[in-house]
mmCIF file of C-alpha atoms in Angstrom:
data_model
loop_
_atom_site.group_PDB
_atom_site.id
_atom_site.type_symbol
_atom_site.label_atom_id
_atom_site.label_comp_id
_atom_site.label_asym_id
_atom_site.label_seq_id
_atom_site.Cartn_x
_atom_site.Cartn_y
_atom_site.Cartn_z
ATOM 1 C CA ALA A 1 0.000 0.000 0.000
ATOM 2 C CA GLN A 2 1.100 3.526 -0.672
ATOM 3 C CA SER A 3 0.864 6.528 1.605
ATOM 4 C CA VAL A 4 1.747 10.212 1.564
ATOM 5 C CA THR A 5 2.544 12.464 4.509
ATOM 6 C CA GLN A 6 2.608 16.212 4.185
ATOM 7 C CA LEU A 7 4.404 17.845 7.089
ATOM 8 C CA GLY A 8 2.508 20.894 8.256
ATOM 9 C CA SER A 9 -1.176 21.395 7.570
ATOM 10 C CA HIS A 10 -0.623 25.173 7.476
ATOM 11 C CA VAL A 11 2.408 27.101 6.219
ATOM 12 C CA SER A 12 2.634 30.877 6.373
ATOM 13 C CA VAL A 13 5.226 32.954 4.506
ATOM 14 C CA SER A 14 5.782 36.579 3.641
ATOM 15 C CA GLU A 15 5.510 37.765 0.060
ATOM 16 C CA GLY A 16 8.915 37.330 -1.576
ATOM 17 C CA ALA A 17 10.055 34.639 0.851
ATOM 18 C CA LEU A 18 10.961 31.063 0.025
ATOM 19 C CA VAL A 19 8.109 28.579 -0.101
ATOM 20 C CA LEU A 20 8.877 25.036 1.099
ATOM 21 C CA LEU A 21 6.111 22.456 1.352
ATOM 22 C CA ARG A 22 7.191 19.033 2.549
ATOM 23 C CA CYS A 23 6.027 15.675 1.238
ATOM 24 C CA ASN A 24 7.194 12.188 2.152
ATOM 25 C CA TYR A 25 5.815 9.071 0.567
ATOM 26 C CA SER A 26 5.802 5.357 1.153
ATOM 27 C CA SER A 27 5.748 2.973 -1.765
ATOM 28 C CA SER A 28 7.003 -0.559 -2.288
ATOM 29 C CA VAL A 29 7.502 0.073 -6.002
ATOM 30 C CA PRO A 30 8.917 3.012 -7.968
ATOM 31 C CA PRO A 31 6.403 5.807 -7.650
ATOM 32 C CA TYR A 32 4.992 8.497 -9.822
ATOM 33 C CA LEU A 33 4.730 11.692 -7.752
ATOM 34 C CA PHE A 34 2.515 14.720 -8.226
ATOM 35 C CA TRP A 35 1.816 18.099 -6.708
ATOM 36 C CA TYR A 36 -1.628 19.607 -7.183
ATOM 37 C CA VAL A 37 -2.912 23.047 -6.178
ATOM 38 C CA GLN A 38 -6.469 23.901 -5.199
ATOM 39 C CA TYR A 39 -7.683 27.474 -5.111
ATOM 40 C CA PRO A 40 -10.773 28.232 -3.002
ATOM 41 C CA ASN A 41 -13.952 26.622 -4.287
ATOM 42 C CA GLN A 42 -12.204 25.134 -7.299
ATOM 43 C CA GLY A 43 -11.011 21.753 -8.465
ATOM 44 C CA LEU A 44 -7.423 20.568 -8.407
ATOM 45 C CA GLN A 45 -4.844 21.688 -10.939
ATOM 46 C CA LEU A 46 -1.597 19.870 -11.654
ATOM 47 C CA LEU A 47 1.516 21.842 -10.675
ATOM 48 C CA LEU A 48 4.149 19.291 -11.623
ATOM 49 C CA LYS A 49 4.908 15.591 -11.762
ATOM 50 C CA TYR A 50 7.818 13.193 -11.492
ATOM 51 C CA THR A 51 7.772 9.991 -13.512
ATOM 52 C CA THR A 52 11.296 8.943 -14.446
ATOM 53 C CA GLY A 53 14.519 10.662 -15.410
ATOM 54 C CA ALA A 54 15.587 14.017 -14.020
ATOM 55 C CA THR A 55 14.881 14.199 -10.309
ATOM 56 C CA LEU A 56 14.401 17.972 -10.277
ATOM 57 C CA VAL A 57 11.154 18.802 -11.998
ATOM 58 C CA LYS A 58 9.820 22.219 -12.840
ATOM 59 C CA GLY A 59 6.167 23.091 -12.920
ATOM 60 C CA ILE A 60 3.858 25.980 -13.509
ATOM 61 C CA ASN A 61 3.931 29.316 -11.674
ATOM 62 C CA GLY A 62 7.643 29.000 -10.787
ATOM 63 C CA PHE A 63 7.301 25.908 -8.592
ATOM 64 C CA GLU A 64 9.713 23.016 -8.626
ATOM 65 C CA ALA A 65 10.190 19.787 -6.695
ATOM 66 C CA GLU A 66 13.014 17.339 -6.220
ATOM 67 C CA PHE A 67 12.567 13.586 -6.012
ATOM 68 C CA LYS A 68 14.934 12.112 -3.418
ATOM 69 C CA LYS A 69 14.638 8.352 -3.390
ATOM 70 C CA SER A 70 16.946 7.877 -0.395
ATOM 71 C CA GLU A 71 14.782 10.204 1.683
ATOM 72 C CA THR A 72 11.463 9.124 0.092
ATOM 73 C CA SER A 73 10.689 12.804 -0.290
ATOM 74 C CA PHE A 74 9.249 15.098 -2.947
ATOM 75 C CA HIS A 75 9.302 18.586 -1.434
ATOM 76 C CA LEU A 76 7.812 21.530 -3.308
ATOM 77 C CA THR A 77 9.655 24.844 -3.450
ATOM 78 C CA LYS A 78 9.329 28.305 -4.933
ATOM 79 C CA PRO A 79 12.088 30.890 -4.465
ATOM 80 C CA SER A 80 9.815 33.888 -4.013
ATOM 81 C CA ALA A 81 6.209 33.691 -2.839
ATOM 82 C CA HIS A 82 3.494 35.750 -4.459
ATOM 83 C CA MET A 83 0.121 36.636 -3.003
ATOM 84 C CA SER A 84 -1.523 34.608 -5.748
ATOM 85 C CA ASP A 85 0.197 31.441 -4.443
ATOM 86 C CA ALA A 86 -2.171 31.325 -1.468
ATOM 87 C CA ALA A 87 -4.020 28.027 -1.872
ATOM 88 C CA GLU A 88 -4.090 24.443 -0.633
ATOM 89 C CA TYR A 89 -1.426 22.119 -1.998
ATOM 90 C CA PHE A 90 -1.644 18.355 -2.254
ATOM 91 C CA CYS A 91 1.103 15.835 -2.800
ATOM 92 C CA ALA A 92 0.044 12.541 -4.386
ATOM 93 C CA VAL A 93 1.618 9.234 -5.346
ATOM 94 C CA SER A 94 0.679 6.688 -7.963
ATOM 95 C CA ASP A 95 1.962 3.177 -8.392
ATOM 96 C CA LEU A 96 4.232 2.839 -11.387
ATOM 97 C CA TRP A 97 2.866 -0.634 -12.041
ATOM 98 C CA THR A 98 -0.818 0.185 -11.767
ATOM 99 C CA SER A 99 -2.416 0.572 -15.135
ATOM 100 C CA TYR A 100 -5.162 2.864 -13.988
ATOM 101 C CA GLY A 101 -3.480 5.887 -12.468
ATOM 102 C CA LYS A 102 -5.123 5.758 -9.055
ATOM 103 C CA LEU A 103 -3.777 8.488 -6.792
ATOM 104 C CA THR A 104 -3.146 8.431 -3.051
ATOM 105 C CA PHE A 105 -3.170 11.964 -1.664
ATOM 106 C CA GLY A 106 -1.575 13.578 1.334
ATOM 107 C CA GLN A 107 -3.662 15.539 3.810
ATOM 108 C CA GLY A 108 -2.956 18.877 2.143
ATOM 109 C CA THR A 109 -1.045 21.997 3.187
ATOM 110 C CA ILE A 110 -2.721 25.384 3.251
ATOM 111 C CA LEU A 111 -0.287 28.088 2.176
ATOM 112 C CA THR A 112 -0.905 31.617 3.427
ATOM 113 C CA VAL A 113 1.093 34.506 1.967
ATOM 114 C CA HIS A 114 1.357 37.720 3.990
ATOM 115 C CA PRO A 115 2.054 41.107 2.396
ATOM 116 C CA ASN B 1 -13.234 21.970 -24.753
ATOM 117 C CA ALA B 2 -14.931 21.969 -21.342
ATOM 118 C CA GLY B 3 -12.663 19.351 -19.729
ATOM 119 C CA VAL B 4 -14.412 17.628 -16.813
ATOM 120 C CA THR B 5 -17.869 18.858 -15.867
ATOM 121 C CA GLN B 6 -19.913 17.938 -12.801
ATOM 122 C CA THR B 7 -23.524 18.492 -11.866
ATOM 123 C CA PRO B 8 -24.906 19.689 -9.591
ATOM 124 C CA LYS B 9 -22.513 22.178 -7.983
ATOM 125 C CA PHE B 10 -24.352 22.162 -4.661
ATOM 126 C CA GLN B 11 -26.873 19.802 -3.100
ATOM 127 C CA VAL B 12 -28.578 19.459 0.265
ATOM 128 C CA LEU B 13 -30.156 16.107 1.121
ATOM 129 C CA LYS B 14 -32.015 14.757 4.100
ATOM 130 C CA THR B 15 -30.813 11.538 5.687
ATOM 131 C CA GLY B 16 -32.119 8.576 3.723
ATOM 132 C CA GLN B 17 -32.645 10.411 0.451
ATOM 133 C CA SER B 18 -30.912 9.282 -2.712
ATOM 134 C CA MET B 19 -29.218 11.184 -5.475
ATOM 135 C CA THR B 20 -26.857 10.792 -8.415
ATOM 136 C CA LEU B 21 -23.851 12.970 -9.088
ATOM 137 C CA GLN B 22 -23.078 13.336 -12.753
ATOM 138 C CA CYS B 23 -19.663 13.639 -14.373
ATOM 139 C CA ALA B 24 -18.675 13.985 -18.005
ATOM 140 C CA GLN B 25 -15.376 14.534 -19.797
ATOM 141 C CA ASP B 26 -14.701 15.555 -23.373
ATOM 142 C CA MET B 27 -11.009 14.642 -23.557
ATOM 143 C CA ASN B 28 -11.558 11.078 -24.793
ATOM 144 C CA HIS B 29 -9.931 9.681 -21.660
ATOM 145 C CA ASN B 30 -10.288 6.017 -20.820
ATOM 146 C CA SER B 31 -9.998 6.264 -17.031
ATOM 147 C CA MET B 32 -12.317 8.116 -14.668
ATOM 148 C CA TYR B 33 -12.396 8.500 -10.902
ATOM 149 C CA TRP B 34 -14.570 9.696 -8.034
ATOM 150 C CA TYR B 35 -12.958 11.221 -4.934
ATOM 151 C CA ARG B 36 -14.300 12.792 -1.796
ATOM 152 C CA GLN B 37 -12.542 15.617 -0.007
ATOM 153 C CA ASP B 38 -12.855 16.159 3.726
ATOM 154 C CA PRO B 39 -10.938 18.721 5.809
ATOM 155 C CA GLY B 40 -7.552 17.438 6.930
ATOM 156 C CA MET B 41 -7.908 14.182 5.028
ATOM 157 C CA GLY B 42 -6.961 15.126 1.512
ATOM 158 C CA LEU B 43 -8.827 13.378 -1.283
ATOM 159 C CA ARG B 44 -9.842 9.746 -0.955
ATOM 160 C CA LEU B 45 -10.733 7.522 -3.874
ATOM 161 C CA ILE B 46 -14.297 6.188 -3.814
ATOM 162 C CA TYR B 47 -14.519 4.300 -7.117
ATOM 163 C CA TYR B 48 -12.703 4.323 -10.400
ATOM 164 C CA SER B 49 -13.248 3.081 -13.920
ATOM 165 C CA ALA B 50 -10.153 2.021 -15.807
ATOM 166 C CA SER B 51 -12.061 1.894 -19.083
ATOM 167 C CA GLU B 52 -15.578 1.868 -20.425
ATOM 168 C CA GLY B 53 -17.479 -1.096 -19.023
ATOM 169 C CA THR B 54 -15.317 -1.596 -15.924
ATOM 170 C CA THR B 55 -15.560 -0.205 -12.404
ATOM 171 C CA ASP B 56 -13.652 -0.976 -9.220
ATOM 172 C CA LYS B 57 -13.734 0.033 -5.580
ATOM 173 C CA GLY B 58 -11.325 2.525 -4.172
ATOM 174 C CA GLU B 59 -10.433 3.316 -0.588
ATOM 175 C CA VAL B 60 -13.889 4.379 0.684
ATOM 176 C CA PRO B 61 -16.636 2.718 -1.443
ATOM 177 C CA ASN B 62 -19.214 1.952 1.270
ATOM 178 C CA GLY B 63 -22.518 3.710 0.721
ATOM 179 C CA TYR B 64 -21.847 4.498 -2.934
ATOM 180 C CA ASN B 65 -22.437 2.955 -6.322
ATOM 181 C CA VAL B 66 -21.149 4.001 -9.719
ATOM 182 C CA SER B 67 -22.049 3.589 -13.360
ATOM 183 C CA ARG B 68 -19.756 4.088 -16.319
ATOM 184 C CA LEU B 69 -22.496 4.976 -18.775
ATOM 185 C CA ASN B 70 -20.179 5.356 -21.770
ATOM 186 C CA LYS B 71 -16.647 6.576 -22.366
ATOM 187 C CA ARG B 72 -17.600 10.165 -21.514
ATOM 188 C CA GLU B 73 -19.798 9.750 -18.448
ATOM 189 C CA PHE B 74 -19.244 8.321 -14.967
ATOM 190 C CA SER B 75 -21.946 8.789 -12.332
ATOM 191 C CA LEU B 76 -21.861 8.350 -8.555
ATOM 192 C CA ARG B 77 -25.012 7.342 -6.680
ATOM 193 C CA LEU B 78 -25.849 7.629 -3.026
ATOM 194 C CA GLU B 79 -28.733 5.231 -2.367
ATOM 195 C CA SER B 80 -29.481 6.302 1.205
ATOM 196 C CA ALA B 81 -27.569 9.410 2.189
ATOM 197 C CA ALA B 82 -26.033 9.690 5.654
ATOM 198 C CA PRO B 83 -24.566 12.734 7.422
ATOM 199 C CA SER B 84 -21.132 11.085 7.153
ATOM 200 C CA GLN B 85 -21.391 11.556 3.396
ATOM 201 C CA THR B 86 -21.353 15.325 3.751
ATOM 202 C CA SER B 87 -18.317 16.218 1.682
ATOM 203 C CA VAL B 88 -17.031 17.745 -1.526
ATOM 204 C CA TYR B 89 -17.010 15.257 -4.367
ATOM 205 C CA PHE B 90 -14.597 15.472 -7.273
ATOM 206 C CA CYS B 91 -14.628 13.608 -10.530
ATOM 207 C CA ALA B 92 -11.422 13.213 -12.515
ATOM 208 C CA SER B 93 -10.302 11.629 -15.747
ATOM 209 C CA SER B 94 -6.956 10.591 -17.148
ATOM 210 C CA GLU B 95 -5.138 8.915 -19.971
ATOM 211 C CA ARG B 96 -1.765 7.252 -19.942
ATOM 212 C CA GLY B 97 0.720 9.646 -21.453
ATOM 213 C CA GLN B 98 4.425 10.239 -21.118
ATOM 214 C CA GLY B 99 4.609 7.249 -18.796
ATOM 215 C CA ALA B 100 2.162 8.576 -16.241
ATOM 216 C CA TYR B 101 -1.490 9.261 -15.750
ATOM 217 C CA GLU B 102 -2.147 12.967 -15.334
ATOM 218 C CA GLN B 103 -5.563 13.443 -13.808
ATOM 219 C CA TYR B 104 -7.844 16.313 -14.757
ATOM 220 C CA PHE B 105 -10.379 17.330 -12.125
ATOM 221 C CA GLY B 106 -13.860 18.758 -12.320
ATOM 222 C CA PRO B 107 -14.973 21.741 -10.210
ATOM 223 C CA GLY B 108 -16.591 19.582 -7.539
ATOM 224 C CA THR B 109 -20.020 19.021 -5.991
ATOM 225 C CA ARG B 110 -20.549 20.272 -2.464
ATOM 226 C CA LEU B 111 -22.989 17.901 -0.732
ATOM 227 C CA THR B 112 -24.580 18.433 2.661
ATOM 228 C CA VAL B 113 -26.639 15.685 4.308
ATOM 229 C CA THR B 114 -28.798 16.815 7.225
#
């Protein structure tokens, strides 16, 4: 079985500061890893994904994440926060060997950006 | 190209009532999914359909049924609603591409059971 743990249900940063959202996963097989963002009263939008190859992946809106197999982590970062980044962020894992793309989500991290 | 659409957007039910949540996608995806979102618990998979004509249980299937009507449509039915089913429900679809399934989500249905 797979699982995802997001450390910190709420993260608060100042505008212009570094954003770091933590995600650790558990998987018995090589995983696919995803970060999704949810703005208030909306559905989820894909930020970025790791499948194979380069472990540092870049996504939309200046976000990036690094897959570290030894640490079973996939932390999301952005060098400089913007007010528009305020949202809830979800890390998710999918089994490489599953043919149907089922996702297991973390609990979510609400990002607040202060002026 | 509307992506994934869901109806209704909001619904209030009394305990014991039934209803069907509708989902449709226009991206010609084979796989479709139903999730529920509860505060502090992320999204949990209720049912999924790998392809037209197949459905399988996810993590939290009790109290729900699904129908994959055709390739485009995947409905979720609550036969006898309970307050524990108060949640936001999301439908998603995906297709295998670039070695991974990227899921596209609908806007959600906010359901309250009183």
